[in-house]
Coordinates of C-alpha atoms in Angstrom, one line a residue:
M1 CA 6.8 7.5 14.9
T2 CA 4.5 7.7 12.0
L3 CA 4.6 4.8 9.9
S4 CA 2.5 6.5 7.2
N5 CA 5.7 8.6 6.6
S6 CA 7.1 5.5 4.8
G7 CA 4.5 5.9 2.0
T8 CA 2.0 3.3 0.8
I9 CA 1.6 0.7 -1.8
D10 CA -1.1 -1.6 -2.9
L11 CA -0.5 -5.3 -1.9
G12 CA -2.8 -8.2 -1.2
G13 CA -5.9 -6.1 -2.2
K14 CA -5.1 -3.3 0.4
S15 CA -3.0 -0.2 0.8
V16 CA -0.1 -0.9 3.2
H17 CA 2.7 1.0 4.7
R18 CA 5.8 0.6 2.7
L19 CA 7.9 -0.3 5.9
G20 CA 6.8 -3.8 6.9
F21 CA 7.8 -6.5 9.0
G22 CA 9.9 -9.6 8.2
A23 CA 8.9 -12.6 10.5
M24 CA 12.0 -15.0 9.8
R25 CA 13.8 -14.0 12.9
I26 CA 11.1 -15.0 15.3
T27 CA 12.1 -18.5 15.0
G28 CA 15.1 -20.5 16.5
P29 CA 18.7 -20.4 15.5
G30 CA 19.3 -21.2 11.7
V31 CA 15.6 -20.3 11.2
W32 CA 14.8 -23.8 12.7
G33 CA 12.5 -24.6 15.6
P34 CA 10.7 -22.4 17.9
P35 CA 12.2 -19.1 19.3
S36 CA 13.8 -19.1 22.8
S37 CA 10.8 -17.1 24.0
P38 CA 7.5 -17.5 21.9
D39 CA 5.8 -15.0 24.2
E40 CA 8.5 -12.3 23.2
A41 CA 7.9 -13.2 19.6
I42 CA 4.2 -12.6 20.0
R43 CA 4.9 -9.3 21.7
V44 CA 7.1 -8.2 18.9
L45 CA 4.3 -9.2 16.2
R46 CA 1.5 -7.4 18.2
R47 CA 3.7 -4.3 18.8
S48 CA 4.6 -4.0 15.2
V49 CA 1.0 -3.7 14.4
E50 CA 0.4 -1.3 17.3
L51 CA 2.9 0.9 15.7
G52 CA 1.3 0.8 12.3
V53 CA 2.8 -2.1 10.4
T54 CA 0.2 -3.3 7.9
F55 CA 2.5 -5.8 5.9
V56 CA 4.0 -8.9 7.4
D57 CA 6.1 -11.2 5.4
T58 CA 6.8 -14.8 6.3
A59 CA 7.2 -18.3 4.8
D60 CA 6.2 -21.9 5.6
S61 CA 9.9 -22.8 5.6
Y62 CA 10.6 -20.3 8.6
G63 CA 10.8 -22.9 11.4
P64 CA 9.4 -24.6 9.4
D65 CA 5.7 -23.7 10.2
V66 CA 6.9 -21.9 13.4
S67 CA 6.6 -18.2 12.0
E68 CA 3.1 -18.8 10.4
N69 CA 1.8 -20.4 13.6
L70 CA 2.9 -17.6 15.7
I71 CA 1.5 -14.9 13.4
R72 CA -1.8 -16.6 13.8
D73 CA -1.6 -16.8 17.6
A74 CA -0.5 -13.1 17.9
L75 CA -2.5 -11.3 15.1
H76 CA -5.7 -13.4 14.1
D77 CA -8.9 -11.9 15.6
G78 CA -10.9 -14.9 15.0
T79 CA -12.1 -13.8 11.6
G80 CA -8.8 -12.7 10.0
Y81 CA -6.2 -10.1 10.1
G82 CA -8.2 -6.9 9.7
D83 CA -6.0 -4.1 7.8
V84 CA -2.8 -6.3 7.9
V85 CA -1.7 -8.1 4.8
I86 CA 0.1 -11.4 5.5
A87 CA 2.4 -12.4 2.8
T88 CA 4.0 -15.9 2.8
K89 CA 6.1 -18.1 0.6
G90 CA 6.4 -21.7 -0.4
G91 CA 8.7 -24.0 -2.4
F92 CA 11.5 -24.8 0.1
T93 CA 11.9 -28.0 2.1
R94 CA 13.9 -27.9 5.4
Q95 CA 16.3 -30.6 6.6
G96 CA 17.9 -28.8 9.5
P97 CA 19.2 -25.4 10.6
N98 CA 20.3 -23.2 7.8
I99 CA 19.5 -26.0 5.2
W100 CA 17.2 -25.0 2.4
Q101 CA 16.2 -27.2 -0.5
A102 CA 14.0 -25.7 -3.4
V103 CA 11.1 -28.1 -4.5
G104 CA 9.1 -26.7 -7.3
R105 CA 6.8 -29.6 -8.3
P106 CA 3.4 -28.4 -8.9
E107 CA 1.8 -30.9 -6.4
Y108 CA 4.2 -29.7 -3.6
L109 CA 3.6 -26.0 -4.2
R110 CA -0.1 -26.7 -4.1
Q111 CA 0.4 -28.5 -0.8
C112 CA 2.4 -25.4 0.4
I113 CA -0.3 -22.9 -0.2
L114 CA -3.1 -25.2 1.3
M115 CA -1.2 -25.7 4.5
S116 CA -0.2 -22.1 4.8
M117 CA -3.9 -21.3 4.5
R118 CA -4.6 -23.8 7.4
R119 CA -1.9 -22.5 9.6
L120 CA -2.7 -18.9 9.1
G121 CA -6.4 -19.4 9.4
V122 CA -7.6 -18.0 6.2
E123 CA -9.6 -19.0 3.1
Q124 CA -7.2 -16.9 0.8
I125 CA -3.6 -15.9 1.0
D126 CA -3.2 -12.2 0.5
L127 CA 0.2 -12.6 -1.3
W128 CA 1.7 -16.1 -1.9
Q129 CA 5.4 -15.9 -3.4
L130 CA 7.4 -18.7 -4.9
H131 CA 10.4 -18.9 -2.6
R132 CA 12.8 -20.0 -5.4
I133 CA 12.3 -21.3 -8.9
D134 CA 13.4 -25.0 -8.8
P135 CA 15.9 -25.5 -11.5
L136 CA 15.0 -29.2 -11.6
V137 CA 11.5 -28.5 -12.5
P138 CA 10.4 -26.8 -15.8
R139 CA 9.7 -23.2 -14.8
D140 CA 6.6 -23.1 -16.9
E141 CA 5.1 -25.8 -14.8
Q142 CA 5.7 -23.6 -11.6
F143 CA 4.4 -20.5 -13.4
D144 CA 1.3 -22.5 -14.3
V145 CA 0.7 -23.4 -10.6
L146 CA 1.2 -19.6 -9.6
R147 CA -1.3 -18.5 -12.1
S148 CA -3.9 -21.2 -10.9
F149 CA -3.6 -20.1 -7.3
V150 CA -5.0 -16.7 -8.4
D151 CA -7.6 -18.2 -10.9
E152 CA -8.9 -20.5 -8.2
G153 CA -9.0 -17.8 -5.5
L154 CA -6.4 -19.5 -3.2
A155 CA -4.2 -16.3 -3.4
K156 CA -5.2 -12.7 -4.0
Q157 CA -2.0 -12.0 -5.5
V158 CA 1.4 -14.0 -6.3
G159 CA 5.1 -13.2 -6.5
L160 CA 8.6 -14.3 -7.0
S161 CA 11.7 -14.5 -4.9
E162 CA 15.3 -14.3 -5.9
V163 CA 14.7 -14.0 -9.6
S164 CA 16.3 -12.0 -12.6
V165 CA 14.5 -9.6 -14.9
E166 CA 14.3 -12.2 -17.5
E167 CA 12.5 -14.7 -15.3
V168 CA 9.9 -12.0 -14.3
K169 CA 9.2 -11.3 -17.9
A170 CA 9.0 -15.1 -18.6
A171 CA 6.3 -15.4 -15.8
Q172 CA 4.4 -12.5 -17.1
A173 CA 4.5 -13.9 -20.5
A174 CA 3.1 -17.2 -19.1
G175 CA 0.2 -15.1 -17.7
V176 CA 1.3 -14.8 -14.0
P177 CA 0.2 -11.5 -12.7
V178 CA 3.4 -10.9 -10.7
A179 CA 2.4 -8.4 -7.8
S180 CA 5.8 -8.6 -6.0
V181 CA 9.5 -9.7 -6.2
Q182 CA 11.6 -10.3 -3.2
N183 CA 15.4 -10.3 -3.7
R184 CA 18.4 -9.4 -1.5
Y185 CA 18.9 -5.7 -1.8
N186 CA 20.5 -3.3 0.5
L187 CA 22.9 -0.2 0.5
G188 CA 26.0 -2.5 0.4
D189 CA 24.6 -5.1 -2.1
R190 CA 22.8 -3.7 -5.1
R191 CA 23.3 -6.6 -7.6
A192 CA 19.5 -6.5 -8.2
E193 CA 19.6 -3.0 -9.4
D194 CA 18.3 -3.8 -12.9
L195 CA 15.5 -5.8 -11.4
L196 CA 14.5 -3.0 -9.2
D197 CA 14.4 -0.7 -12.1
Y198 CA 12.2 -3.0 -13.9
C199 CA 9.9 -3.4 -10.9
T200 CA 9.6 0.3 -10.6
E201 CA 8.7 0.7 -14.4
Q202 CA 6.1 -2.2 -14.0
G203 CA 4.7 -1.1 -10.6
I204 CA 5.7 -4.4 -9.0
A205 CA 6.5 -4.2 -5.4
F206 CA 10.0 -4.8 -4.5
I207 CA 10.6 -6.4 -1.2
P208 CA 14.2 -6.3 -0.2
W209 CA 15.5 -9.0 2.1
A210 CA 18.5 -8.3 4.4
P211 CA 17.5 -4.6 4.0
V212 CA 19.6 -3.2 6.9
D213 CA 22.8 -4.9 5.9
A214 CA 25.0 -1.9 4.8
G215 CA 28.4 -3.7 4.7
T216 CA 31.4 -1.6 4.8
L217 CA 29.3 1.7 4.4
A218 CA 28.4 1.3 8.0
R219 CA 31.9 1.1 9.3
P220 CA 33.2 3.6 11.8
G221 CA 34.1 6.7 10.0
G222 CA 32.2 5.6 6.8
P223 CA 29.6 7.5 4.9
L224 CA 26.6 6.3 7.0
E225 CA 28.2 7.3 10.3
S226 CA 29.1 10.6 8.8
I227 CA 25.5 11.2 7.8
A228 CA 24.1 10.1 11.2
K229 CA 26.0 13.1 12.9
A230 CA 23.6 15.4 11.0
H231 CA 20.7 13.4 12.3
P232 CA 21.1 13.3 16.1
G233 CA 19.6 10.2 17.6
T234 CA 19.5 8.4 14.3
T235 CA 21.2 5.1 13.8
T236 CA 22.9 3.9 10.6
G237 CA 20.5 1.2 10.2
Q238 CA 17.6 3.7 10.3
L239 CA 19.5 5.7 7.7
A240 CA 19.9 2.6 5.5
L241 CA 16.2 1.9 5.7
A242 CA 15.4 5.5 4.9
W243 CA 17.7 5.4 1.8
L244 CA 15.8 2.3 0.5
L245 CA 12.4 4.1 1.0
Q246 CA 13.6 7.0 -1.0
R247 CA 15.3 4.8 -3.7
S248 CA 11.9 3.7 -5.3
P249 CA 8.1 4.2 -4.6
V250 CA 7.8 0.3 -5.0
M251 CA 10.4 -0.5 -2.3
V252 CA 8.9 -2.3 0.7
P253 CA 11.6 -3.0 3.2
I254 CA 10.7 -5.7 5.8
P255 CA 13.3 -5.5 8.6
G256 CA 13.0 -8.4 11.0
T257 CA 13.8 -8.8 14.6
S258 CA 12.9 -10.8 17.7
S259 CA 13.2 -7.8 20.0
V260 CA 10.6 -5.1 20.7
T261 CA 13.3 -2.6 21.3
H262 CA 15.0 -3.4 17.9
L263 CA 11.6 -3.3 16.3
E264 CA 10.8 0.1 17.5
E265 CA 14.2 1.3 16.3
N266 CA 13.8 -0.2 12.8
L267 CA 10.3 1.3 12.4
A268 CA 11.4 4.8 13.5
A269 CA 13.3 4.8 10.2
A270 CA 9.9 5.9 8.6
D271 CA 10.4 9.4 10.2
V272 CA 13.9 9.8 8.8
K273 CA 14.3 12.0 5.7
L274 CA 17.5 12.2 3.9
T275 CA 18.6 15.5 1.9
E276 CA 19.1 15.0 -1.6
D277 CA 22.8 15.4 -1.2
E278 CA 22.8 12.7 1.5
Y279 CA 20.9 10.4 -0.5
Q280 CA 23.1 10.8 -3.7
S281 CA 26.3 10.4 -1.5
L282 CA 25.0 7.0 -0.4
A283 CA 23.8 6.1 -3.7
K284 CA 27.4 6.8 -5.0
A285 CA 29.2 5.0 -2.2
V286 CA 29.0 1.4 -3.2

């Protein structure tokens, strides 16, 4: 596979391949606690970089702390991460498996980034993203903190997660240099279509989570399976990722996995090219 076929985008002060790796699934069940095999998680991370991944996305709440610690164990070379951009997120507290509580108090967000810096072993986060805007805290206070992270050099770039176009515009109006947006988006769920269009217009990286979830489009006899027949050896998941890459030049899918085999399958999507007719048929098949 040739990951450069996925295209590139500038993030964290570097040019990265647009097909990255999401490091949520290298934790335990419910994104809680350590994985069943930490050694396998480290192999997955190292193999991703061997295959050309230059963008890894994580969060302090994955574990919590587990994902960031594993990334440091697997990829830190003693001085940093070389050509690999590590993006992380903060703003969630965890009380148990599958339990997430947004906390956007400025002092807590500052604690989040400082602790992520310590766990990742860096003096500056490449890309730090607010995991959620806390509705109980004035959003301008949260935007002020994001802006201060860049001004103070704690983060090279900052971004937002699960937001609307109006919220992105509000952050920009508050002086936040929004470099990325991370929302749920895939072939089967395109509720963030207007946000993606805005990011494309603005040159903001759009990082879709759950990128392979194509819903009913992947059912037997469905449109993905039909197109897969014209691409021998290609899975419906690879086609779903290939469609995302063709959807917008700012799209940065981050499929995650805890398996080296599944990792290699996902990244092979960089070599898949849909014809215009195939692309359009999937675009219309919501």
